[in-house]
CSV table of C-alpha atoms and ligand atoms in Angstrom, one decimal:
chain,number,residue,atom,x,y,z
A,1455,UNK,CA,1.9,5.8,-8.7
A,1456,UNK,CA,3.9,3.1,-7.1
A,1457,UNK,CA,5.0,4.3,-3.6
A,1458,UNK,CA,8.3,3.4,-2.0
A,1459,UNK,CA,8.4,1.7,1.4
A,1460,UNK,CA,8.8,5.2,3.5
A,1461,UNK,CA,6.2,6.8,1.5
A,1462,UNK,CA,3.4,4.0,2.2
A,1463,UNK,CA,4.8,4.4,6.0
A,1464,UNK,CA,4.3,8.3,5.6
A,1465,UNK,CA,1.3,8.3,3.8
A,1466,UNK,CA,-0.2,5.3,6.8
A,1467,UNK,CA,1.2,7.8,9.7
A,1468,UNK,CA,-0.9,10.6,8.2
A,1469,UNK,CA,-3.8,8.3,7.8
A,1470,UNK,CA,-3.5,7.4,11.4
A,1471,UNK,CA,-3.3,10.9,12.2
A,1472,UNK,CA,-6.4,12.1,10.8
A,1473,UNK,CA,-8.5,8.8,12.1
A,1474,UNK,CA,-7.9,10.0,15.1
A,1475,UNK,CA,-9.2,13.3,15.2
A,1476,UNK,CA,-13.1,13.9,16.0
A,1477,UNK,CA,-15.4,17.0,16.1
A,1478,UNK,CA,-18.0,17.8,18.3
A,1479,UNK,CA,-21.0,17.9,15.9
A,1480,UNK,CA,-20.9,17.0,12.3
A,1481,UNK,CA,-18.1,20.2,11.9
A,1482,UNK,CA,-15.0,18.1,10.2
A,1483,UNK,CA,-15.2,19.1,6.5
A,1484,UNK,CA,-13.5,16.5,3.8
A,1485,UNK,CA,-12.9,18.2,0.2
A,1486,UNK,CA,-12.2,16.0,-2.7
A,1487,UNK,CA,-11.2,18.0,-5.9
A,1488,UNK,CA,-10.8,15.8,-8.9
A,1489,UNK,CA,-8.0,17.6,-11.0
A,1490,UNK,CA,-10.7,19.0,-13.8
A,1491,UNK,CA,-12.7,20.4,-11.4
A,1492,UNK,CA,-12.9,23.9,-11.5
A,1493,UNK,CA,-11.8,25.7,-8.1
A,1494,UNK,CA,-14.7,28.0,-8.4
A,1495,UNK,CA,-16.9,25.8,-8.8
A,1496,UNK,CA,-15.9,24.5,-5.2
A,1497,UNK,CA,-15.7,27.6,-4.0
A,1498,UNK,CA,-19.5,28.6,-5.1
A,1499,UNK,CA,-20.6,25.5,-3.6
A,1500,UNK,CA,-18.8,25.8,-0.4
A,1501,UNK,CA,-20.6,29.8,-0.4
A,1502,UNK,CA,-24.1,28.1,-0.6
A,1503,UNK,CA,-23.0,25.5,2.5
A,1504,UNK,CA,-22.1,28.3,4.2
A,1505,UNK,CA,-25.4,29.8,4.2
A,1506,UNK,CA,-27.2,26.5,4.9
A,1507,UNK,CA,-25.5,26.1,7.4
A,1508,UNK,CA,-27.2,29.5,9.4
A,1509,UNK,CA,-30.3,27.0,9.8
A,1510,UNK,CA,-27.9,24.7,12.1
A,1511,UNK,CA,-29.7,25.0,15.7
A,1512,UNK,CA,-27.2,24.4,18.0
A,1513,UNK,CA,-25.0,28.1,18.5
A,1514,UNK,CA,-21.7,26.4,18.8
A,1515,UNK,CA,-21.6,23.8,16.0
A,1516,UNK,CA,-23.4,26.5,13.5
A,1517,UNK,CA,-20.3,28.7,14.2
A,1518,UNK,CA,-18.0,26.0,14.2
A,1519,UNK,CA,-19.2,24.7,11.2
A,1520,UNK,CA,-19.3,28.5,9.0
A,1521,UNK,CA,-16.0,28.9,10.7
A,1522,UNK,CA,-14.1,25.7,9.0
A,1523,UNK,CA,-16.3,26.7,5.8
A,1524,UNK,CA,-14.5,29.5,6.0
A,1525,UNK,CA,-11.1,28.2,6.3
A,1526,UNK,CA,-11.8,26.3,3.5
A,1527,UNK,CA,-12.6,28.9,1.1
A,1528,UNK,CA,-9.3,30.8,2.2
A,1529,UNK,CA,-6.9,27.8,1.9
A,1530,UNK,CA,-8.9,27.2,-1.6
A,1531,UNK,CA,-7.9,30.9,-2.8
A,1532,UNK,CA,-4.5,29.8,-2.8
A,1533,UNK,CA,-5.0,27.0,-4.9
A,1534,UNK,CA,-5.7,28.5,-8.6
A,1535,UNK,CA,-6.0,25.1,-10.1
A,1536,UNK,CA,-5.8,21.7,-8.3
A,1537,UNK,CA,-2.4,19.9,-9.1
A,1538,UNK,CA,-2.2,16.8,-11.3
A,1539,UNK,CA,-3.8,14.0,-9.2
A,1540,UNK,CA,-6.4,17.0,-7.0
A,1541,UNK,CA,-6.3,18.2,-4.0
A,1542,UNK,CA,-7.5,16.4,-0.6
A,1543,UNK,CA,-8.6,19.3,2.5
A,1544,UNK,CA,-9.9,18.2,5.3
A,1545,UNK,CA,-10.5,21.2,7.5
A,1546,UNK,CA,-12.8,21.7,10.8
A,1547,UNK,CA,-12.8,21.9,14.7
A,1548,UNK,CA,-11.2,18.9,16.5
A,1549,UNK,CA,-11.7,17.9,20.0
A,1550,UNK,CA,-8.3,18.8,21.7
A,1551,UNK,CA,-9.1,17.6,25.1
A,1552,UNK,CA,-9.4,19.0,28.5
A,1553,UNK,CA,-13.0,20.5,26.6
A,1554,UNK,CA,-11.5,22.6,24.0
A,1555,UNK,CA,-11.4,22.4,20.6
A,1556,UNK,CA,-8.7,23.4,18.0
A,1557,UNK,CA,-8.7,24.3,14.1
A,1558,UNK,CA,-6.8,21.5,12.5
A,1559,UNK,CA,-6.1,22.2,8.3
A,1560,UNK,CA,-4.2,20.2,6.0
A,1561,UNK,CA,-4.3,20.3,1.8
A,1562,UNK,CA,-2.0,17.7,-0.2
A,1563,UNK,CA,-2.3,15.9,-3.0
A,1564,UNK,CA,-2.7,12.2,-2.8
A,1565,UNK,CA,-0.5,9.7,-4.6
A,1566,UNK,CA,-3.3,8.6,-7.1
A,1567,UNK,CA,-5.8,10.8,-9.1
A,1568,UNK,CA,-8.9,12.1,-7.2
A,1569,UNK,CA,-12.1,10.3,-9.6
A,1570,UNK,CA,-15.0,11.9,-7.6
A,1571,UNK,CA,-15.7,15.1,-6.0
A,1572,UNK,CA,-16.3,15.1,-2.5
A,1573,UNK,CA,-18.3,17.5,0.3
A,1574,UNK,CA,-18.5,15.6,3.5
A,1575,UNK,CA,-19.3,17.0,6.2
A,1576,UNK,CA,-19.2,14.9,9.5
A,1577,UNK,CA,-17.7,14.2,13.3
A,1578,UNK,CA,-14.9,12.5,11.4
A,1579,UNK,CA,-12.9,13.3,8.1
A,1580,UNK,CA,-13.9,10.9,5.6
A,1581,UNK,CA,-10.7,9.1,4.6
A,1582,UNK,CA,-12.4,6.1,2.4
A,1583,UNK,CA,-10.8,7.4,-1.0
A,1584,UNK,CA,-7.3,7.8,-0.1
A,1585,UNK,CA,-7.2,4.3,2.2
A,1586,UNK,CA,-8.0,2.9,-1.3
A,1587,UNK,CA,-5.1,4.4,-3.1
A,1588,UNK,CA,-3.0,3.0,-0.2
A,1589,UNK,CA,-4.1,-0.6,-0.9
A,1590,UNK,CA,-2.1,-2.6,-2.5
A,1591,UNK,CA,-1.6,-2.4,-6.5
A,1592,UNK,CA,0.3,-5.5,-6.9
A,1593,UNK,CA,-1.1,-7.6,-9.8
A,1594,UNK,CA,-1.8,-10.8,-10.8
A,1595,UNK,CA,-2.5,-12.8,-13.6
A,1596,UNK,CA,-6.2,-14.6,-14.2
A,1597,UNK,CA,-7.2,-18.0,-16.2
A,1598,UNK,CA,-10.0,-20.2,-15.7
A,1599,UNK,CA,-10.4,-22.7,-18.2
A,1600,UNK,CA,-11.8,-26.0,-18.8
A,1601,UNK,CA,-12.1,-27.6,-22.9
A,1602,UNK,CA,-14.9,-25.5,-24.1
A,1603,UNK,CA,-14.3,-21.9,-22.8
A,1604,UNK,CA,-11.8,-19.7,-21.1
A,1605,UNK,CA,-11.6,-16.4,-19.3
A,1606,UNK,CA,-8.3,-14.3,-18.9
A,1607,UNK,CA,-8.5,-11.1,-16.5
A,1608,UNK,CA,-5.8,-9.5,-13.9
A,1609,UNK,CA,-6.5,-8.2,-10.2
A,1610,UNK,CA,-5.2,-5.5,-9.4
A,1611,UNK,CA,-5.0,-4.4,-5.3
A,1612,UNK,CA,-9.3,-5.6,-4.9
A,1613,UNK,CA,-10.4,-5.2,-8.6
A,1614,UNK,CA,-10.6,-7.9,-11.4
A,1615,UNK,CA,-10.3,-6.7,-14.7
A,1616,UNK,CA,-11.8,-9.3,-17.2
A,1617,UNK,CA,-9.5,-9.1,-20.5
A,1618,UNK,CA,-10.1,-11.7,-23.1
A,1619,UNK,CA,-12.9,-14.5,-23.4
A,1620,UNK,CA,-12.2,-17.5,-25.9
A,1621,UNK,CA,-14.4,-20.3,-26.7
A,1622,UNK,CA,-13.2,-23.3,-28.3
A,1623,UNK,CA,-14.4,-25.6,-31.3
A,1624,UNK,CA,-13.4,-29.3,-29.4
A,1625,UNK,CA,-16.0,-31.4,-30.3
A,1626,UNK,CA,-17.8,-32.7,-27.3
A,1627,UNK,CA,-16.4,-36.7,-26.2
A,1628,UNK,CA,-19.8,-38.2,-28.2
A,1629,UNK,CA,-18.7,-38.7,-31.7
A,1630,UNK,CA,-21.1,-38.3,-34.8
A,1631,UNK,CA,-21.6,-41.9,-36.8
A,1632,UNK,CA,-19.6,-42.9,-39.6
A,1633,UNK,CA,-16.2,-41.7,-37.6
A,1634,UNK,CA,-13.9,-43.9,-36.4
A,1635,UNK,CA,-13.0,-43.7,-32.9
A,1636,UNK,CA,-9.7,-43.6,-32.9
A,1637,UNK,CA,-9.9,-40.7,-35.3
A,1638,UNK,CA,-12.1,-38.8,-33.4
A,1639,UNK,CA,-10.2,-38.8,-30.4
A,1640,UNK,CA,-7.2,-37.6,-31.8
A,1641,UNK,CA,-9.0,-34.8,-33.9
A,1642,UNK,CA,-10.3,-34.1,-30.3
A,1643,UNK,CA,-7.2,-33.5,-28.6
A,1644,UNK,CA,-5.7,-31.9,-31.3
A,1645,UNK,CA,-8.2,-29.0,-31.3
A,1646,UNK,CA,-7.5,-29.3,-27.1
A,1647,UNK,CA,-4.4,-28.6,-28.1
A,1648,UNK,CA,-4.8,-25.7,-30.2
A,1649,UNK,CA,-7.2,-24.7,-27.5
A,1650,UNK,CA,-5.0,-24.4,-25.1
A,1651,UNK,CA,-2.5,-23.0,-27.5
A,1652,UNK,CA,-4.6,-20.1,-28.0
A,1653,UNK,CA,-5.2,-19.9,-24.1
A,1654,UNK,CA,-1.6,-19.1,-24.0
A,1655,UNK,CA,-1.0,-17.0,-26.6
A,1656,UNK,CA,-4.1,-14.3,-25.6
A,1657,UNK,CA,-2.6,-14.7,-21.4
A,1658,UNK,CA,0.9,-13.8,-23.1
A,1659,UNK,CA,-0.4,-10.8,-24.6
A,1660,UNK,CA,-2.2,-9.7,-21.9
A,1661,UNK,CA,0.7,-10.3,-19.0
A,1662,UNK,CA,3.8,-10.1,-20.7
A,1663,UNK,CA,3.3,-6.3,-21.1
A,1664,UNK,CA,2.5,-5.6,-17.4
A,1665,UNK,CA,5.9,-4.6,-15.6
A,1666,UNK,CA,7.6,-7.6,-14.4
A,1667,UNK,CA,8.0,-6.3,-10.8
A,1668,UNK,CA,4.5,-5.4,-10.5
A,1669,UNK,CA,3.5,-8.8,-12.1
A,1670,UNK,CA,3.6,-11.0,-8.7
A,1671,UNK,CA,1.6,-14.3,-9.9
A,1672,UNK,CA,-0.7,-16.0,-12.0
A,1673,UNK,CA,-3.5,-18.1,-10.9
A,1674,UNK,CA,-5.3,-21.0,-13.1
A,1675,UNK,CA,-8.6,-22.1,-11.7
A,1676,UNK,CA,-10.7,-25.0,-13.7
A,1677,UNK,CA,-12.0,-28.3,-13.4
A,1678,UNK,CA,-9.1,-31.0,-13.1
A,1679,UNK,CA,-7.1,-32.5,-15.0
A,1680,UNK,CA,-8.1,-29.5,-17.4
A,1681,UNK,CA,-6.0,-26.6,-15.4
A,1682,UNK,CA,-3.0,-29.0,-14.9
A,1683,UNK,CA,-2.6,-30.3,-18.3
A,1684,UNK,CA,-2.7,-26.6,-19.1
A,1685,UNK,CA,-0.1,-25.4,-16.4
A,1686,UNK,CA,2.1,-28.2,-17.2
A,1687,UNK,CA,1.9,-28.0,-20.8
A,1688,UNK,CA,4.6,-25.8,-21.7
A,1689,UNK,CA,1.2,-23.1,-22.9
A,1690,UNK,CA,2.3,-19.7,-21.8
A,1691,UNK,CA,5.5,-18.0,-22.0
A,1692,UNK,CA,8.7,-19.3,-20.2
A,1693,UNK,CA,8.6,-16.1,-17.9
A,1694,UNK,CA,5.3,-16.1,-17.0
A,1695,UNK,CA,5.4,-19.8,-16.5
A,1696,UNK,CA,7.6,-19.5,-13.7
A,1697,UNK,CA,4.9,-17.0,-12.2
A,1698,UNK,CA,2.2,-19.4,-12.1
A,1699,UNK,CA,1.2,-20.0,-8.1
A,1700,UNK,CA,-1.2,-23.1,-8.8
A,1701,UNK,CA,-4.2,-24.6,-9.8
A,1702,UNK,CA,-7.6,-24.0,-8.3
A,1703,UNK,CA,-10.9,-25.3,-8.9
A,1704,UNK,CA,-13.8,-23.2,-9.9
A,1705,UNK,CA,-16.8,-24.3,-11.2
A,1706,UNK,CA,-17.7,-21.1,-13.9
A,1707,UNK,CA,-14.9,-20.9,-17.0
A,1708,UNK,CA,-16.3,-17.5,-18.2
A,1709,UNK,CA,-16.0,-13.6,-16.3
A,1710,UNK,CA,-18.0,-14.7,-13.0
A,1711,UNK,CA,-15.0,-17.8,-12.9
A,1712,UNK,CA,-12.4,-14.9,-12.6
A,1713,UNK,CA,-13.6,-13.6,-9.5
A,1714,UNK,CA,-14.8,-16.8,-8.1
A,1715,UNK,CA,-10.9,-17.5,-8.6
A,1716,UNK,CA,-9.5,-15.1,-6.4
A,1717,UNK,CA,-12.3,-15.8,-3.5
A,1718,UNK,CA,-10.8,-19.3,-3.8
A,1719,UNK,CA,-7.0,-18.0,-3.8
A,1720,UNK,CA,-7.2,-15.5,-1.1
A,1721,UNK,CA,-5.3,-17.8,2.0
A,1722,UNK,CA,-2.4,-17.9,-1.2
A,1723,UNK,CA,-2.9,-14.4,-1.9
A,1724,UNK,CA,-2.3,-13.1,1.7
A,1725,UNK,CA,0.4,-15.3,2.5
A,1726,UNK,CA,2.2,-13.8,-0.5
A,1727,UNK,CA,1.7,-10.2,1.0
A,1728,UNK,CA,4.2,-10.8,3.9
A,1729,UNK,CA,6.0,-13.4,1.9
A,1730,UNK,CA,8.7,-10.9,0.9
A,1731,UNK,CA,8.7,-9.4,4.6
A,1732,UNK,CA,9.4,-13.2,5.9
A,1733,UNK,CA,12.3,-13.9,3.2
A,1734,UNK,CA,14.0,-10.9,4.2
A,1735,UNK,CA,13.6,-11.3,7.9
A,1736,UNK,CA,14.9,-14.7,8.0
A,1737,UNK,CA,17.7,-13.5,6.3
A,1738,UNK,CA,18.6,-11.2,9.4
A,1739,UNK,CA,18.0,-14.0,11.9
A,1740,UNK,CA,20.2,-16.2,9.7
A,1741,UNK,CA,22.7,-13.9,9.6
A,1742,UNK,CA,22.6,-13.6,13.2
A,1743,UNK,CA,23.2,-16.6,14.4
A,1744,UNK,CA,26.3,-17.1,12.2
A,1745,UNK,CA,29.2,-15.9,12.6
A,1746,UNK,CA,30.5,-13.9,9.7
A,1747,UNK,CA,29.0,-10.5,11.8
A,1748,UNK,CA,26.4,-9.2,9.1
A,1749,UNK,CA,23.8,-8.7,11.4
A,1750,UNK,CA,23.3,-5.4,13.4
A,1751,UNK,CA,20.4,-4.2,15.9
A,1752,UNK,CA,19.3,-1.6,18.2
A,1753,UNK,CA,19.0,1.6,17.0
A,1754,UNK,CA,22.7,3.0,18.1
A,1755,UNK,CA,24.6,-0.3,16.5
A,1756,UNK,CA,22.4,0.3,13.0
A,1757,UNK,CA,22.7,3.9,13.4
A,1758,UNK,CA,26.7,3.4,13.6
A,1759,UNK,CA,26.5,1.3,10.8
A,1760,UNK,CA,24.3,3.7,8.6
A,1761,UNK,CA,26.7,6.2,9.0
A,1762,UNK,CA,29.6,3.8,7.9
A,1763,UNK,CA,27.8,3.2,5.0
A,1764,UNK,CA,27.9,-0.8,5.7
A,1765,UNK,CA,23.9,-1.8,5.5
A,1766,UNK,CA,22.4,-3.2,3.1
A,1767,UNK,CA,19.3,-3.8,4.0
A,1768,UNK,CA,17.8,-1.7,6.9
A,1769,UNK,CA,14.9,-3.1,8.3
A,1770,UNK,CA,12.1,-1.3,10.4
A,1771,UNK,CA,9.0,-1.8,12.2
A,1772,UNK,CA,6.0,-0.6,11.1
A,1773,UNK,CA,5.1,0.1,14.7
A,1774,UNK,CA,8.4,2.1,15.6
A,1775,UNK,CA,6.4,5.1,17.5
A,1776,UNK,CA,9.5,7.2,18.4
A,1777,UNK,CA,10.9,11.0,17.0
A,1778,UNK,CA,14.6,12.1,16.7
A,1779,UNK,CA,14.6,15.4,18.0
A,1780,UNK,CA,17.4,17.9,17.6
A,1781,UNK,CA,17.6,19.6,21.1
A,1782,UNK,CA,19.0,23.1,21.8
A,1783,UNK,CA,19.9,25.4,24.7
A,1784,UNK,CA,17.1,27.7,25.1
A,1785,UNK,CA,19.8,30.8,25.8
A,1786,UNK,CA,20.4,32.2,22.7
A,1787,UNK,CA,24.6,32.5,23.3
A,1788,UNK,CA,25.2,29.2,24.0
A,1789,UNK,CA,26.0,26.5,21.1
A,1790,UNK,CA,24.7,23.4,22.7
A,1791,UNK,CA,23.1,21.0,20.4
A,1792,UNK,CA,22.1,17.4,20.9
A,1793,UNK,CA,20.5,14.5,18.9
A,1794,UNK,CA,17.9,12.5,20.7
A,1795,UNK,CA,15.6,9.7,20.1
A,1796,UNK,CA,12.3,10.5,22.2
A,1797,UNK,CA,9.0,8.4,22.3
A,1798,UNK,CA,6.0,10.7,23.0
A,1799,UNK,CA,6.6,14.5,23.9
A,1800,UNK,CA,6.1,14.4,27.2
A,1801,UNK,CA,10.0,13.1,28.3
A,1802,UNK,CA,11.5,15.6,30.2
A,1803,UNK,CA,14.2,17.3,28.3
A,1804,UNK,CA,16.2,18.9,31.5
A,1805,UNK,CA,18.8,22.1,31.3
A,1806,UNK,CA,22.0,22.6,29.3
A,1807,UNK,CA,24.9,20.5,30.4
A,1808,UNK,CA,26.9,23.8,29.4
A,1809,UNK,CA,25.2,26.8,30.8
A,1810,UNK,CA,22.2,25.0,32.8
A,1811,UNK,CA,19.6,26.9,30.5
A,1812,UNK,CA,16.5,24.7,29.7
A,1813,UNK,CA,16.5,22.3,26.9
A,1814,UNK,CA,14.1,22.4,24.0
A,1815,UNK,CA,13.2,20.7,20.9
A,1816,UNK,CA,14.7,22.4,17.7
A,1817,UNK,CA,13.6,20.2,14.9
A,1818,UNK,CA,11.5,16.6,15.2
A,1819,UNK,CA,11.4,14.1,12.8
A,1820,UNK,CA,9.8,10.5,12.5
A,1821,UNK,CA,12.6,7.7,14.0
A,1822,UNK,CA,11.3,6.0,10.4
A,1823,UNK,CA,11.6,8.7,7.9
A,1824,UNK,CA,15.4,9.8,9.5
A,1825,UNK,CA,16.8,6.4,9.4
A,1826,UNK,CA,15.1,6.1,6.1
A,1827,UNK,CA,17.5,9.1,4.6
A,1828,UNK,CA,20.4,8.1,6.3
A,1829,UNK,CA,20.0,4.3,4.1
A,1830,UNK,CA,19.1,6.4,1.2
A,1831,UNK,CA,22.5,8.2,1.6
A,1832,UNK,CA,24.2,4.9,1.3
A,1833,UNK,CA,22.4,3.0,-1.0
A,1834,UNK,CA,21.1,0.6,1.6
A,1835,UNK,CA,17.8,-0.9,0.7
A,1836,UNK,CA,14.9,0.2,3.2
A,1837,UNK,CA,11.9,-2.6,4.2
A,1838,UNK,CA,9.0,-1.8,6.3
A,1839,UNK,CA,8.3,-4.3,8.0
A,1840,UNK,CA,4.8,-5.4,9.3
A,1841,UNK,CA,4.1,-7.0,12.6
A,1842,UNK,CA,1.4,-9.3,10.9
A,1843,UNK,CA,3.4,-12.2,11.8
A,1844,UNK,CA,5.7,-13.7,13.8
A,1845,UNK,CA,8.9,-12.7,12.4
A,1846,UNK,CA,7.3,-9.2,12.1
A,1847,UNK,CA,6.7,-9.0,15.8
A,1848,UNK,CA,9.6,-10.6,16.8
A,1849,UNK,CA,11.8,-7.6,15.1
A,1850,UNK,CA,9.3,-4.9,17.3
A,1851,UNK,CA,10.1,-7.1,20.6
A,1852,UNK,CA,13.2,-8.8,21.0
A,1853,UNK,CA,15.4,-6.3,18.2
A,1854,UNK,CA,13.7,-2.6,19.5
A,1855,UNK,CA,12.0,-2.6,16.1
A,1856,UNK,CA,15.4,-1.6,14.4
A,1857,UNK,CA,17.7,-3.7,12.6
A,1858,UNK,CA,20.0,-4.2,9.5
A,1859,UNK,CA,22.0,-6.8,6.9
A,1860,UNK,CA,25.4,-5.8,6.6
A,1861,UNK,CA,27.5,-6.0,3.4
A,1862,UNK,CA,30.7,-6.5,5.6
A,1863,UNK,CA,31.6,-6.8,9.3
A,1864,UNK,CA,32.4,-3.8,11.3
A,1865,UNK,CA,33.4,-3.8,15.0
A,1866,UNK,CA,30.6,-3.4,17.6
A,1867,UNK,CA,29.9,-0.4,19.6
B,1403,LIG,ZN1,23.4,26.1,27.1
């Protein structure tokens, strides 16, 4: 499954969450239920761990421990049959500070099918499995070819999938007596030609049918001129031509040349990561310093303009930390409601500018995810951005990690 931007942040948030939380002893339980697996299986298994664990020395972790098995096996009778991609738990006693401990519990189902059933117990949730899924799934498109063999694959996120493996019938550049030279180079680069003809043809099958927006590049690695008179040839398809990155050199034409491609590519690879996070910031900063008005900041002036419905592309921080809180009078008579953008809970809230009751949170939300919906609402286009380069940072520091490309000027507030 392909996440949107706010869904990657979401999913990152929760990530965060959970790295941070530590138990005392090896107490934090991690369940991975693949979607075949049988819940009573789990639940046999999780029976048997229960008892085990009465041989645990220490008093306090033995309980702690039997006590998040047990909270297991209760949130487990509520699922009868683990959803389409499983069910993730991670259950136990975390360290609350100030030397207590609370019971922390959350189930969901991640974005991409569970493989592998997990019990893990430990002082930390294990989280491996769904960082994975997180990484990216972008894809590119493998060749490595010289005049006798070729190798076509894709990588997709870490993993290089080997496809197709030709070998050719050129004729090696020592010709056999009785042939004229001149006629034996040209039979020579004609089956080069058909060579690389067939090169093309099996990477056209094999990238053409991968989505287009999912397709971001294609790599040729070989020994020179081989890989350029192949990417200038005219071999593969006009639309995947245009996708080709560059030319590499590897020494091994066959699987091992794949990956030994994308160790070589991985500067180009990276820099294509925040490649679209660069275009798009440069387009804000552009904007800004003309003067046709399409750039907004801040979170009040892009807030303004969400709710006019003039962005078109919102842009946000990855490191925006804050909540919007919906505040209310704490005496049940009075109406007062207010809106509030709060960073960590510990801002004093004060009393009611209408009564003088105390103030108190109603409803939080991620400052992401509600400026998120608001651009959903008006068809603005939302980027995460990352603060893995300069631009990226520069958006966190100098713009309050908030800003937006208008579709047409509107006046200041
Ligand atoms: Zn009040």
């Amino acid at each position: 499954m392909e996440f949107t931007a706010q869904e990657k942040y979401e999913f990152k948030r929760l990530l965060d969450d959970l790295r941070s939380k530590t138990g005392r002893g090896t107490e934090l339980i991690s369940l991975y239920i693949p979607p075949d697996k049988q819940i009573s299986d789990v639940t046999a298994q999780l029976r048997e761990e229960y008892g085990q664990a009465a041989n645990i020395k220490s008093r306090v972790t033995r309980l702690s421990v039997q006590g998040a098995l047990e909270s297991a096996m209760s949130r487990l009778k509520l699922i009868p049959k683990p959803p389409a991609n499983g069910v993730v738990i991670f259950i136990g006693n975390v360290d609350a500070g100030a030397n207590r401990t609370e019971l922390y519990s959350t189930a969901m189902e991640p974005p991409d099918p569970i493989i592998t059933y997990r019990y893990h117990c430990d002082s930390q949730f294990l989280l491996g499995p769904l960082e994975e899924m997180l990484a990216d799934k972008k894809t590119f498109g493998l060749i490595v070819l010289d005049r006798r063999e070729a190798a076509i694959g894709v990588l997709r996120g870490k993993y290089v999938e080997p496809l197709k493996h030709l070998t050719s019938t050129v004729p090696g550049k020592q010709r056999k007596g009785g042939q004229s030279s001149h006629r034996f180079q040209q039979l020579r680069l004609i089956a080069i030609h058909d060579f690389y003809g067939r090169i093309g043809e099996s990477a056209n099958d094999a990238f053409l049918p991968i989505d287009a927006k999912d397709l971001q590049g294609i790599l040729i690695g070989g020994p020179s001129p081989t890989k350029e008179e192949f990417m200038e040839g005219g071999f593969l398809h006009h639309e995947l031509q245009r996708k080709v990155l560059g030319a590499l050199d590897v020494s091994y034409t066959d699987e091992s040349g794949l990956y030994e491609l994308v160790d070589a590519a991985q500067e180009q690879l990276q820099d294509l990561e925040v490649t679209h996070d660069k275009i798009v910031m440069r387009r804000f900063m552009k904007e800004l310093v003309s003067d046709k008005g399409l750039a907004a900041y801040g979170e009040a002036e892009v807030r303004h303009n969400l709710e006019l419905g003039s962005v078109e592309v919102l842009l946000l921080s990855e490191d925006l930390r804050r909540t919007r809180s919906k505040i209310v009078c704490s005496n049940r008579s009075c109406d007062f409601t207010d809106s509030q953008t709060r960073s960590g809970a510990a801002a004093v809230l004060g009393n009611c500018p209408k009564c003088g009751s105390p103030l108190s949170v109603a409803e939080e939300e991620d400052l992401v995810s509600d400026l998120s919906k608001l651009a959903d609402g008006c068809g603005a286009e939302v980027k995460i951005i990352s603060s893995e380069f300069e631009e990226g940072q520069q958006l966190y520091k100098a713009f309050g990690g908030i800003a937006a490309i208008l579709r047409y000027k509107t006046s200041h507030i």
